[in-house]
Short mmCIF file of C-alpha atoms and ligand atoms in Angstrom, two decimals:
data_model
loop_
_atom_site.label_atom_id
_atom_site.label_comp_id
_atom_site.label_asym_id
_atom_site.label_seq_id
_atom_site.Cartn_x
_atom_site.Cartn_y
_atom_site.Cartn_z
CA UNK A 750 -11.49 -14.08 -22.83
CA UNK A 751 -9.39 -13.69 -19.89
CA UNK A 752 -6.54 -16.05 -19.24
CA UNK A 753 -6.16 -15.56 -15.54
CA UNK A 754 -8.73 -14.30 -13.23
CA UNK A 755 -8.39 -13.66 -9.58
CA UNK A 756 -11.80 -13.61 -7.86
CA UNK A 757 -11.80 -12.12 -4.42
CA UNK A 758 -8.57 -13.99 -3.78
CA UNK A 759 -7.44 -13.79 -0.22
CA UNK A 760 -4.28 -15.11 1.41
CA UNK A 761 -3.82 -15.19 5.28
CA UNK A 762 -0.57 -16.72 6.34
CA UNK A 763 -0.53 -18.96 9.50
CA UNK A 764 0.80 -16.05 11.64
CA UNK A 765 -2.26 -14.00 10.73
CA UNK A 766 -0.62 -11.77 8.03
CA UNK A 767 -3.15 -10.81 5.48
CA UNK A 768 -0.98 -10.81 2.48
CA UNK A 769 -3.45 -10.45 -0.20
CA UNK A 770 -7.08 -8.97 0.74
CA UNK A 771 -9.76 -9.87 -1.84
CA UNK A 772 -8.03 -9.34 -5.05
CA UNK A 773 -10.17 -9.22 -8.14
CA UNK A 774 -8.26 -8.92 -11.35
CA UNK A 775 -8.54 -10.32 -14.85
CA UNK A 776 -5.65 -10.59 -17.10
CA UNK A 777 -6.49 -10.96 -20.80
CA UNK A 778 -5.09 -13.35 -23.25
CA UNK A 779 -1.76 -12.01 -24.64
CA UNK A 780 -1.66 -9.21 -22.12
CA UNK A 781 1.51 -8.18 -20.31
CA UNK A 782 0.27 -7.25 -16.82
CA UNK A 783 2.58 -5.82 -14.28
CA UNK A 784 1.79 -6.18 -10.59
CA UNK A 785 3.34 -3.05 -8.88
CA UNK A 786 3.83 -2.04 -5.32
CA UNK A 787 6.33 -1.41 -2.43
CA UNK A 788 8.07 -4.45 -0.85
CA UNK A 789 5.74 -6.58 1.19
CA UNK A 790 2.46 -5.45 -0.39
CA UNK A 791 1.50 -8.90 -1.65
CA UNK A 792 2.76 -9.00 -5.24
CA UNK A 793 4.68 -12.24 -5.00
CA UNK A 794 2.05 -13.84 -2.90
CA UNK A 795 -0.46 -13.16 -5.77
CA UNK A 796 2.07 -14.91 -8.15
CA UNK A 797 2.61 -17.77 -5.79
CA UNK A 798 -1.04 -18.33 -5.18
CA UNK A 799 -1.44 -18.39 -9.15
CA UNK A 800 1.45 -20.77 -9.57
CA UNK A 801 0.07 -23.09 -6.78
CA UNK A 802 3.09 -22.61 -4.63
CA UNK A 803 0.79 -21.47 -1.75
CA UNK A 804 -2.85 -22.43 -0.95
CA UNK A 805 -5.64 -19.71 -1.29
CA UNK A 806 -7.34 -18.88 1.97
CA UNK A 807 -10.47 -17.59 0.27
CA UNK A 808 -11.67 -16.74 -3.10
CA UNK A 809 -10.77 -18.42 -6.38
CA UNK A 810 -8.14 -18.41 -9.22
CA UNK A 811 -9.10 -19.27 -12.77
CA UNK A 812 -6.60 -20.12 -15.66
CA UNK A 813 -8.18 -20.19 -19.14
CA UNK A 814 -11.78 -20.13 -17.54
CA UNK A 815 -11.12 -23.08 -15.26
CA UNK A 816 -10.80 -22.90 -11.44
CA UNK A 817 -7.38 -24.14 -10.42
CA UNK A 818 -7.52 -23.59 -6.73
CA UNK A 819 -6.84 -27.30 -6.05
CA UNK A 820 -4.71 -28.14 -9.19
CA UNK A 821 -0.95 -28.87 -8.43
CA UNK A 822 1.64 -26.37 -9.90
CA UNK A 823 2.78 -28.78 -12.64
CA UNK A 824 -0.80 -29.02 -14.04
CA UNK A 825 -1.38 -25.41 -14.25
CA UNK A 826 0.40 -24.93 -17.52
CA UNK A 827 2.58 -21.97 -16.22
CA UNK A 828 6.12 -20.80 -17.03
CA UNK A 829 7.97 -19.20 -14.20
CA UNK A 830 11.15 -16.78 -14.15
CA UNK A 831 12.34 -15.62 -10.86
CA UNK A 832 14.78 -13.22 -9.44
CA UNK A 833 17.50 -16.06 -9.13
CA UNK A 834 17.91 -17.90 -12.39
CA UNK A 835 18.65 -21.32 -10.86
CA UNK A 836 20.02 -22.66 -14.09
CA UNK A 837 21.87 -26.06 -13.96
CA UNK A 838 25.49 -25.10 -13.46
CA UNK A 839 26.93 -28.45 -15.08
CA UNK A 840 24.78 -28.28 -18.24
CA UNK A 841 25.40 -26.20 -21.36
CA UNK A 842 22.80 -23.51 -22.33
CA UNK A 843 21.33 -25.84 -24.87
CA UNK A 844 20.97 -28.55 -22.22
CA UNK A 845 19.29 -26.14 -19.82
CA UNK A 846 16.81 -25.03 -22.27
CA UNK A 847 15.89 -28.64 -23.16
CA UNK A 848 15.96 -30.06 -19.81
CA UNK A 849 12.41 -29.24 -18.66
CA UNK A 850 11.01 -30.63 -21.97
CA UNK A 851 12.97 -33.93 -21.54
CA UNK A 852 11.48 -34.63 -18.19
CA UNK A 853 7.99 -34.70 -19.58
CA UNK A 854 6.48 -38.26 -19.63
CA UNK A 855 3.35 -39.89 -20.75
CA UNK A 856 0.74 -37.71 -22.51
CA UNK A 857 2.81 -34.59 -22.23
CA UNK A 858 5.98 -36.32 -23.58
CA UNK A 859 7.84 -34.17 -26.17
CA UNK A 860 9.70 -35.65 -29.01
CA UNK A 861 13.42 -35.04 -29.45
CA UNK A 862 12.63 -33.39 -32.91
CA UNK A 863 10.17 -31.04 -31.30
CA UNK A 864 12.46 -30.34 -28.50
CA UNK A 865 15.21 -29.31 -31.05
CA UNK A 866 12.72 -27.05 -32.84
CA UNK A 867 11.60 -25.34 -29.60
CA UNK A 868 15.22 -24.92 -28.57
CA UNK A 869 15.86 -23.41 -31.86
CA UNK A 870 13.12 -21.01 -31.80
CA UNK A 871 14.06 -19.76 -28.25
CA UNK A 872 17.74 -19.37 -29.31
CA UNK A 873 16.75 -17.19 -32.13
CA UNK A 874 14.30 -15.23 -30.18
CA UNK A 875 16.58 -14.70 -27.33
CA UNK A 876 19.70 -14.20 -29.28
CA UNK A 877 21.51 -17.17 -27.49
CA UNK A 878 23.18 -18.73 -30.57
CA UNK A 879 26.68 -17.62 -29.56
CA UNK A 880 26.50 -19.14 -26.04
CA UNK A 881 24.59 -22.37 -26.59
CA UNK A 882 27.45 -24.72 -25.83
CA UNK A 883 28.56 -22.70 -22.91
CA UNK A 884 27.99 -23.31 -19.21
CA UNK A 885 26.00 -20.77 -17.07
CA UNK A 886 29.08 -19.61 -15.25
CA UNK A 887 30.71 -18.31 -18.57
CA UNK A 888 27.62 -16.11 -19.20
CA UNK A 889 26.87 -12.62 -18.13
CA UNK A 890 24.00 -11.89 -15.84
CA UNK A 891 21.95 -10.63 -18.75
CA UNK A 892 22.59 -13.80 -20.75
CA UNK A 893 21.87 -16.04 -17.87
CA UNK A 894 18.45 -14.16 -17.52
CA UNK A 895 17.68 -14.71 -21.10
CA UNK A 896 18.29 -18.50 -20.80
CA UNK A 897 16.03 -18.50 -17.66
CA UNK A 898 13.37 -16.97 -19.78
CA UNK A 899 14.09 -19.14 -22.69
CA UNK A 900 13.70 -22.26 -20.49
CA UNK A 901 10.17 -20.97 -19.38
CA UNK A 902 9.23 -20.30 -23.01
CA UNK A 903 10.15 -23.56 -24.50
CA UNK A 904 7.56 -25.15 -22.49
CA UNK A 905 4.98 -23.23 -24.32
CA UNK A 906 3.16 -21.95 -21.06
CA UNK A 907 -0.31 -20.68 -21.24
CA UNK A 908 0.89 -17.91 -18.88
CA UNK A 909 4.39 -16.74 -18.15
CA UNK A 910 5.08 -15.49 -14.56
CA UNK A 911 8.00 -13.36 -13.81
CA UNK A 912 8.94 -12.28 -10.35
CA UNK A 913 11.40 -9.27 -10.23
CA UNK A 914 13.48 -11.03 -13.04
CA UNK A 915 15.64 -8.02 -13.55
CA UNK A 916 16.63 -7.13 -9.95
CA UNK A 917 20.02 -8.99 -9.98
CA UNK A 918 21.33 -7.07 -12.90
CA UNK A 919 23.21 -3.92 -12.82
CA UNK A 920 21.39 -0.75 -13.85
CA UNK A 921 22.63 -0.58 -17.48
CA UNK A 922 21.96 -4.12 -18.25
CA UNK A 923 18.53 -3.92 -16.56
CA UNK A 924 17.72 -0.93 -19.01
CA UNK A 925 18.62 -3.05 -22.02
CA UNK A 926 16.92 -6.13 -20.68
CA UNK A 927 13.74 -4.06 -20.07
CA UNK A 928 13.67 -3.21 -23.56
CA UNK A 929 14.27 -6.77 -24.63
CA UNK A 930 11.58 -8.17 -22.62
CA UNK A 931 9.18 -5.89 -24.25
CA UNK A 932 10.25 -6.77 -27.71
CA UNK A 933 10.11 -10.44 -26.79
CA UNK A 934 6.70 -10.24 -25.48
CA UNK A 935 5.62 -8.66 -28.77
CA UNK A 936 7.21 -11.56 -30.64
CA UNK A 937 5.85 -14.45 -28.56
CA UNK A 938 2.65 -12.83 -27.25
CA UNK A 939 2.41 -15.23 -24.20
CA UNK A 940 -0.06 -13.78 -21.44
CA UNK A 941 2.39 -12.40 -18.92
CA UNK A 942 2.22 -11.44 -15.26
CA UNK A 943 5.21 -9.58 -13.98
CA UNK A 944 5.98 -8.50 -10.52
CA UNK A 945 8.13 -5.58 -9.62
CA UNK A 946 8.50 -2.62 -7.20
CA UNK A 947 10.08 -0.60 -9.91
CA UNK A 948 7.55 1.90 -11.23
CA UNK A 949 9.97 2.42 -14.43
CA UNK A 950 9.70 -1.25 -15.32
CA UNK A 951 6.03 -1.07 -14.71
CA UNK A 952 5.54 1.93 -16.95
CA UNK A 953 7.81 0.63 -19.82
CA UNK A 954 6.78 -3.01 -19.92
CA UNK A 955 3.05 -3.21 -19.01
CA UNK A 956 0.02 -3.23 -21.20
CA UNK A 957 -1.70 -2.74 -17.97
CA UNK A 958 -0.50 -2.17 -14.49
CA UNK A 959 -2.11 -3.28 -11.21
CA UNK A 960 -0.89 -1.21 -8.41
CA UNK A 961 -1.16 -2.99 -4.99
CA UNK A 962 -0.75 -1.54 -1.52
CA UNK A 963 -1.05 -3.58 1.76
CA UNK A 964 -2.49 -6.56 -0.05
CA UNK A 965 -5.17 -4.43 -1.71
CA UNK A 966 -5.54 -3.61 -5.33
CA UNK A 967 -5.67 0.33 -5.67
CA UNK A 968 -5.99 0.54 -9.41
CA UNK A 969 -5.47 -1.41 -12.59
CA UNK A 970 -5.28 0.53 -15.86
CA UNK A 971 -2.85 1.27 -18.66
CA UNK A 972 0.32 2.74 -17.21
CA UNK A 973 -0.24 6.37 -18.49
CA UNK A 974 -3.63 6.37 -17.32
CA UNK A 975 -2.55 5.42 -13.98
CA UNK A 976 0.02 8.25 -14.19
CA UNK A 977 -2.43 11.03 -15.43
CA UNK A 978 -5.35 9.85 -13.53
CA UNK A 979 -4.34 8.05 -10.53
CA UNK A 980 -7.31 6.70 -8.49
CA UNK A 981 -5.96 7.92 -5.09
CA UNK A 982 -2.92 9.55 -3.52
CA UNK A 983 -1.11 6.28 -2.95
CA UNK A 984 -1.05 5.64 -6.65
CA UNK A 985 -0.33 9.29 -7.30
CA UNK A 986 2.90 9.23 -5.22
CA UNK A 987 3.97 5.82 -6.29
CA UNK A 988 4.15 6.46 -9.92
CA UNK A 989 6.76 9.15 -11.11
CA UNK A 990 10.26 10.43 -10.10
CA UNK A 991 10.31 12.74 -8.37
CA UNK A 992 7.06 11.79 -6.76
CA UNK A 993 4.02 13.91 -7.05
CA UNK A 994 3.68 16.79 -4.59
CA UNK A 995 0.83 16.07 -2.39
CA UNK A 996 -0.34 18.68 0.04
CA UNK A 997 -2.99 17.94 2.59
CA UNK A 998 -5.44 20.71 3.40
CA UNK A 999 -8.89 21.83 2.81
CA UNK A 1000 -10.71 23.72 0.18
CA UNK A 1001 -13.42 26.48 0.47
CA UNK A 1002 -14.88 28.72 -2.27
CA UNK A 1003 -12.08 27.84 -4.76
CA UNK A 1004 -9.22 28.39 -2.30
CA UNK A 1005 -7.06 25.62 -1.01
CA UNK A 1006 -5.36 26.15 2.34
CA UNK A 1007 -2.75 23.91 4.05
CA UNK A 1008 -1.21 25.76 7.23
CA UNK A 1009 0.32 28.94 6.02
CA UNK A 1010 -0.09 28.08 2.32
CA UNK A 1011 -3.04 29.29 0.45
CA UNK A 1012 -3.83 29.53 -3.26
CA UNK A 1013 -6.69 29.61 -5.72
CA UNK A 1014 -7.49 26.23 -7.06
CA UNK A 1015 -7.44 25.78 -10.95
CA UNK A 1016 -10.85 25.98 -12.50
CA UNK A 1017 -11.50 22.27 -12.87
CA UNK A 1018 -10.99 21.79 -9.06
CA UNK A 1019 -12.84 24.94 -7.97
CA UNK A 1020 -15.96 23.12 -6.84
CA UNK A 1021 -14.13 21.03 -4.26
CA UNK A 1022 -15.28 21.75 -0.72
CA UNK A 1023 -13.88 20.23 2.37
CA UNK A 1024 -10.66 18.21 3.22
CA UNK A 1025 -8.54 16.97 0.51
CA UNK A 1026 -5.07 16.11 -0.79
CA UNK A 1027 -3.91 18.44 -3.54
CA UNK A 1028 -1.65 16.99 -6.05
CA UNK A 1029 0.60 18.34 -8.74
CA UNK A 1030 3.40 16.69 -10.56
CA UNK A 1031 6.91 18.33 -10.10
CA UNK A 1032 7.23 18.76 -13.90
CA UNK A 1033 4.03 20.85 -13.99
CA UNK A 1034 5.18 23.16 -11.29
CA UNK A 1035 6.25 26.40 -13.01
CA UNK A 1036 8.66 28.56 -11.29
CA UNK A 1037 8.80 32.30 -12.23
CA UNK A 1038 8.04 35.80 -11.51
CA UNK A 1039 4.34 35.24 -11.50
CA UNK A 1040 2.20 32.57 -9.71
CA UNK A 1041 0.31 33.02 -6.59
CA UNK A 1042 2.46 30.88 -4.31
CA UNK A 1043 5.51 32.43 -2.87
CA UNK A 1044 8.26 30.08 -1.85
CA UNK A 1045 11.84 29.89 -0.82
CA UNK A 1046 14.36 27.68 -2.63
CA UNK A 1047 15.63 25.27 -0.11
CA UNK A 1048 17.76 23.24 -2.25
CA UNK A 1049 18.57 22.20 -5.79
CA UNK A 1050 19.68 18.97 -7.03
CA UNK A 1051 21.25 19.00 -10.49
CA UNK A 1052 20.95 15.66 -12.33
CA UNK A 1053 22.41 16.71 -15.60
CA UNK A 1054 19.52 17.08 -18.03
CA UNK A 1055 17.11 17.86 -15.15
CA UNK A 1056 17.17 19.74 -11.95
CA UNK A 1057 15.05 19.23 -8.97
CA UNK A 1058 14.14 22.31 -6.94
CA UNK A 1059 12.92 21.82 -3.39
CA UNK A 1060 10.75 24.78 -2.49
CA UNK A 1061 9.50 25.71 0.94
CA UNK A 1062 5.92 27.21 0.62
CA UNK A 1063 4.69 28.17 3.93
CA UNK A 1064 6.09 25.01 5.64
CA UNK A 1065 4.99 22.58 2.92
CA UNK A 1066 7.71 21.35 0.77
CA UNK A 1067 7.05 21.30 -3.05
CA UNK A 1068 9.28 19.71 -5.54
CA UNK A 1069 9.63 21.34 -9.05
CA UNK A 1070 11.44 19.57 -11.98
CA UNK A 1071 13.16 21.72 -14.42
CA UNK A 1072 14.25 20.05 -17.69
CA UNK A 1073 17.16 21.75 -19.51
CA UNK A 1074 15.67 21.57 -23.02
CA UNK A 1075 12.36 22.68 -21.78
CA UNK A 1076 13.52 26.16 -21.91
CA UNK A 1077 10.96 27.09 -19.40
CA UNK A 1078 11.24 30.07 -16.97
CA UNK A 1079 12.04 27.58 -14.17
CA UNK A 1080 15.71 26.97 -13.33
CA UNK A 1081 16.92 30.32 -14.66
CA UNK A 1082 15.74 31.91 -11.51
CA UNK A 1083 15.82 29.47 -8.78
CA UNK A 1084 19.05 29.84 -6.83
CA UNK A 1085 19.21 28.45 -3.37
CA UNK A 1086 17.63 30.74 -0.60
CA UNK A 1087 16.10 33.12 -3.01
CA UNK A 1088 12.38 33.79 -3.08
CA UNK A 1089 10.57 32.74 -6.11
CA UNK A 1090 6.85 32.29 -7.11
CA UNK A 1091 5.20 29.23 -8.48
CA UNK A 1092 1.94 28.50 -9.96
CA UNK A 1093 0.23 25.40 -8.64
CA UNK A 1094 -3.15 25.98 -10.27
CA UNK A 1095 -2.19 23.97 -13.43
CA UNK A 1096 -4.58 22.01 -15.66
CA UNK A 1097 -3.09 18.82 -14.54
CA UNK A 1098 -3.50 19.26 -10.93
CA UNK A 1099 -5.69 16.75 -8.99
CA UNK A 1100 -7.29 16.64 -5.64
CA UNK A 1101 -7.90 13.29 -3.76
CA UNK A 1102 -10.24 12.39 -0.80
CA UNK A 1103 -7.56 10.04 0.42
P1 ADP B 1058 5.97 -8.55 -2.10
O1 ADP B 1058 6.09 -9.68 -3.22
O2 ADP B 1058 5.00 -7.47 -2.49
O3 ADP B 1058 7.17 -7.85 -1.55
P2 ADP B 1058 4.99 -10.66 -0.44
O4 ADP B 1058 3.89 -11.11 -1.28
O5 ADP B 1058 6.17 -11.50 -0.49
O6 ADP B 1058 5.27 -9.16 -0.76
O7 ADP B 1058 4.50 -10.48 1.06
C1 ADP B 1058 3.30 -9.95 1.55
C2 ADP B 1058 3.34 -9.96 3.04
O8 ADP B 1058 3.09 -11.26 3.43
C3 ADP B 1058 4.52 -9.42 3.57
O9 ADP B 1058 4.10 -8.68 4.84
C4 ADP B 1058 5.16 -10.65 4.15
O10 ADP B 1058 6.02 -10.39 5.19
C5 ADP B 1058 4.18 -11.69 4.34
N1 ADP B 1058 4.60 -13.01 4.07
C6 ADP B 1058 5.08 -13.56 2.98
N2 ADP B 1058 5.30 -14.68 2.97
C7 ADP B 1058 4.92 -15.19 4.28
C8 ADP B 1058 4.91 -16.30 5.03
N3 ADP B 1058 5.32 -17.59 4.47
N4 ADP B 1058 4.50 -16.41 6.32
C9 ADP B 1058 4.03 -15.15 6.86
N5 ADP B 1058 4.05 -14.01 6.26
C10 ADP B 1058 4.43 -13.86 5.02
#
């Protein structure tokens, strides 16, 4: 059963902007789905439509099998965590956690005993015991974010929505929180939709990643599958640092040509004829004495464990990633302005129509 379903969901804003263009996507129960794409591609719009904060222009959204298009936000059973935590500054962490539950009235009223039990559970899960009696301003960014997550979780949402929840944190804390979020998801198992433009977050957090460009879904698959078998050159270039090398050209009789660059395609691509975009990951480009592409080293970025070689191959720039412990031939030869040879016809190479 899918917990959330977008069916040809479209959002056109009043000024004519098509923010989301016929999105069809299912999120399974218990799944951690990441909506990934560059800024402005429509990720937050998808989340806001699901939350009921915006009206849907066309199409449908279902939660737990029921159409929710006309349901007010409060009736959708969702928990939300956004970039800004918006904790109540005058309340302790404990009170912040309980506040949303105390507001419930009528059928949804939660007893004080139940509130205590849920707050206790969130405290344990999110490691908040030491800060329970503190006010938000006395907490670190990471602790505040954990409280914000706890506040969403105590409501036992059917679906948890998170929109760039880590983007206000510094790099180290972000790395730690990323790890914690994954651990947390494994512990509580709530169906989660998570929006980010950060491909590392997507790769590490997601059970499945849905990659969006200009309001359109490009691919939805397990992260490694999207990395290894991208559906098109957009996905290929969006996942991976440094980005995949993409060379626009054309193939004929097993030879790929792009301007002055020409090389034999690997066996699995040799049947391709006509225009195409050849793609090879920087980590798969081997620099050495052999290889049928001659290039000049234009520059090297040394990052510590890795070095990125920028190679000029007949007017096409190719990036090669050399990893220190890899012990490969790359790196040992490549000084700036030297001529080297690379082999692009590797088994992992891809070719795209668009
Ligand atoms: P993302 O979350 O991927 O950064 P958004 O979903 O926020 O992108 O926005 C998608 C597109 O819709 C962008 O072009 C944005 O400028 C536009 N947009 C967002 N909100 C509105 C609005 N209220 N009115 C008009 N255009 C909007």
